[in-house]
Short mmCIF file of C-alpha atoms in Angstrom, two decimals:
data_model
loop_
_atom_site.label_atom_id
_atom_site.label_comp_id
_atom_site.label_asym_id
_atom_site.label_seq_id
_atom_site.Cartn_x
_atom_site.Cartn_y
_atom_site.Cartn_z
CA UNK A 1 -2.17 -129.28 -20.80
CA UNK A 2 -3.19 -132.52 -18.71
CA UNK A 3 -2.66 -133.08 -15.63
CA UNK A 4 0.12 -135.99 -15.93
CA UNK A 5 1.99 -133.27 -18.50
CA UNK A 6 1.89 -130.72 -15.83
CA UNK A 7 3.03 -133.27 -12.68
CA UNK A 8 5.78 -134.04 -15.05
CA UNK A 9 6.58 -130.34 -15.48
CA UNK A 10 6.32 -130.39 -11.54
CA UNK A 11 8.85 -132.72 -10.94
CA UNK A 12 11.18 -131.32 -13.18
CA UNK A 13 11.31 -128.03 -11.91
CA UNK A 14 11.69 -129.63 -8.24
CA UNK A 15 14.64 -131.27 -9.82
CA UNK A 16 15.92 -128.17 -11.43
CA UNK A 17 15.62 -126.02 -8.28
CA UNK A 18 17.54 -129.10 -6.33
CA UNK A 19 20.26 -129.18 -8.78
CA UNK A 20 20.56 -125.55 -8.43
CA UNK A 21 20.14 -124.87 -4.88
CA UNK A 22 23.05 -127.24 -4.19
CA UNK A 23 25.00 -125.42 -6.71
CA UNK A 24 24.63 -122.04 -5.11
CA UNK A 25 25.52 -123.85 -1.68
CA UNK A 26 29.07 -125.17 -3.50
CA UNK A 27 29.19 -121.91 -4.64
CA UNK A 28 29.26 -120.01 -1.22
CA UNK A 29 31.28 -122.53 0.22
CA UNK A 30 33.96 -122.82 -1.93
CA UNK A 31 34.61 -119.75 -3.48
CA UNK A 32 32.35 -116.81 -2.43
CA UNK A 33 32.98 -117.98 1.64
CA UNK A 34 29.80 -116.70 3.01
CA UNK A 35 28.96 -120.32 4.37
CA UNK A 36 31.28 -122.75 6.36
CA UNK A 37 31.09 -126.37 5.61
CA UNK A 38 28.73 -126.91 8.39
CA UNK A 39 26.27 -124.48 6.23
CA UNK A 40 26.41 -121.77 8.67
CA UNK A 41 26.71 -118.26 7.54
CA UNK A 42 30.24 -117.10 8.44
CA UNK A 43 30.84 -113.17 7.86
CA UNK A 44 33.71 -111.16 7.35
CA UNK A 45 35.61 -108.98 10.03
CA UNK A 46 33.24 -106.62 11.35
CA UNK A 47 35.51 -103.03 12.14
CA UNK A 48 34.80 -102.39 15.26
CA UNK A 49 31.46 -100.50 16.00
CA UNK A 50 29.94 -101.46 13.37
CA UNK A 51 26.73 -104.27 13.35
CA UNK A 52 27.29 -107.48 13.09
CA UNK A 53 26.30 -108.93 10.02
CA UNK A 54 23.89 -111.26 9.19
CA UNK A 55 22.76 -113.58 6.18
CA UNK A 56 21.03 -112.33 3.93
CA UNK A 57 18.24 -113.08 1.83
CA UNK A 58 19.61 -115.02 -1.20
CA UNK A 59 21.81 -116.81 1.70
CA UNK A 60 18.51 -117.34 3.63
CA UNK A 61 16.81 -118.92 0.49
CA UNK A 62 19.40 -120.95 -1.02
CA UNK A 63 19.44 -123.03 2.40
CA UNK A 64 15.55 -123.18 2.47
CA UNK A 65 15.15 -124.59 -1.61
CA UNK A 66 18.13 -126.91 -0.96
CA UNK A 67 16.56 -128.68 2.23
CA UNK A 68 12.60 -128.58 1.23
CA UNK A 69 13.96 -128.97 -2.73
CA UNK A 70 14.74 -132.76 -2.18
CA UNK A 71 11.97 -133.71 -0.38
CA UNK A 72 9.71 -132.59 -2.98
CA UNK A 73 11.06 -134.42 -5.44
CA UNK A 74 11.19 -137.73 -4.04
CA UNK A 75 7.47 -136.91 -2.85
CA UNK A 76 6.29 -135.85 -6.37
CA UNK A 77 8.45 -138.96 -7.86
CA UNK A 78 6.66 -141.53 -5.59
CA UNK A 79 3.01 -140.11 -6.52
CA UNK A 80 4.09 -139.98 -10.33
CA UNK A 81 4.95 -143.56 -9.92
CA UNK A 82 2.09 -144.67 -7.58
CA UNK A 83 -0.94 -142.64 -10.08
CA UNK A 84 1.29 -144.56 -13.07
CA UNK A 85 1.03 -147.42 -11.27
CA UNK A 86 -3.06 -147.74 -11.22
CA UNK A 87 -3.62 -146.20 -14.32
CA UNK A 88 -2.18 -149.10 -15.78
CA UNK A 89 -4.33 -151.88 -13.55
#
């Protein structure tokens, strides 16, 4: 596979995972209720004595994919465009 295949493939799976991740955040804020729509991890009523709890780790990476997710893809879009760009001079 060249390389231009595989930055292709690159950006497509950053798009994927950003399509995704934002799905998953609907997802808990709408209907599962594990996120407020600030994006902040609201639990349910503790009973008394018991831990409070906190988010967990599909919570914890939904949020980190669906901020660092976008900014990947406009970065890898912008090189795709920019190598395309001087290949063709």
């Amino acid at each position: 596979m060249n390389t231009g295949r595989l930055r292709w493939a690159g950006l497509a799976a950053a798009v994927v995972l950003w399509a995704g991740s934002w799905r998953i955040i609907y997802l808990e804020v709408t209907r599962w209720h594990h996120m407020d729509s600030h994006l902040r991890f609201t639990p349910p009523p503790v009973p008394p004595g018991s831990p409070a709890p906190s988010a967990g780790l599909p919570v914890i990476t939904a949020l980190v994919v669906a901020g660092a997710a976008p900014v990947v893809t406009v970065v890898a879009a912008a090189l795709l465009v920019r190598r395309s760009r001087l290949r063709r001079r």
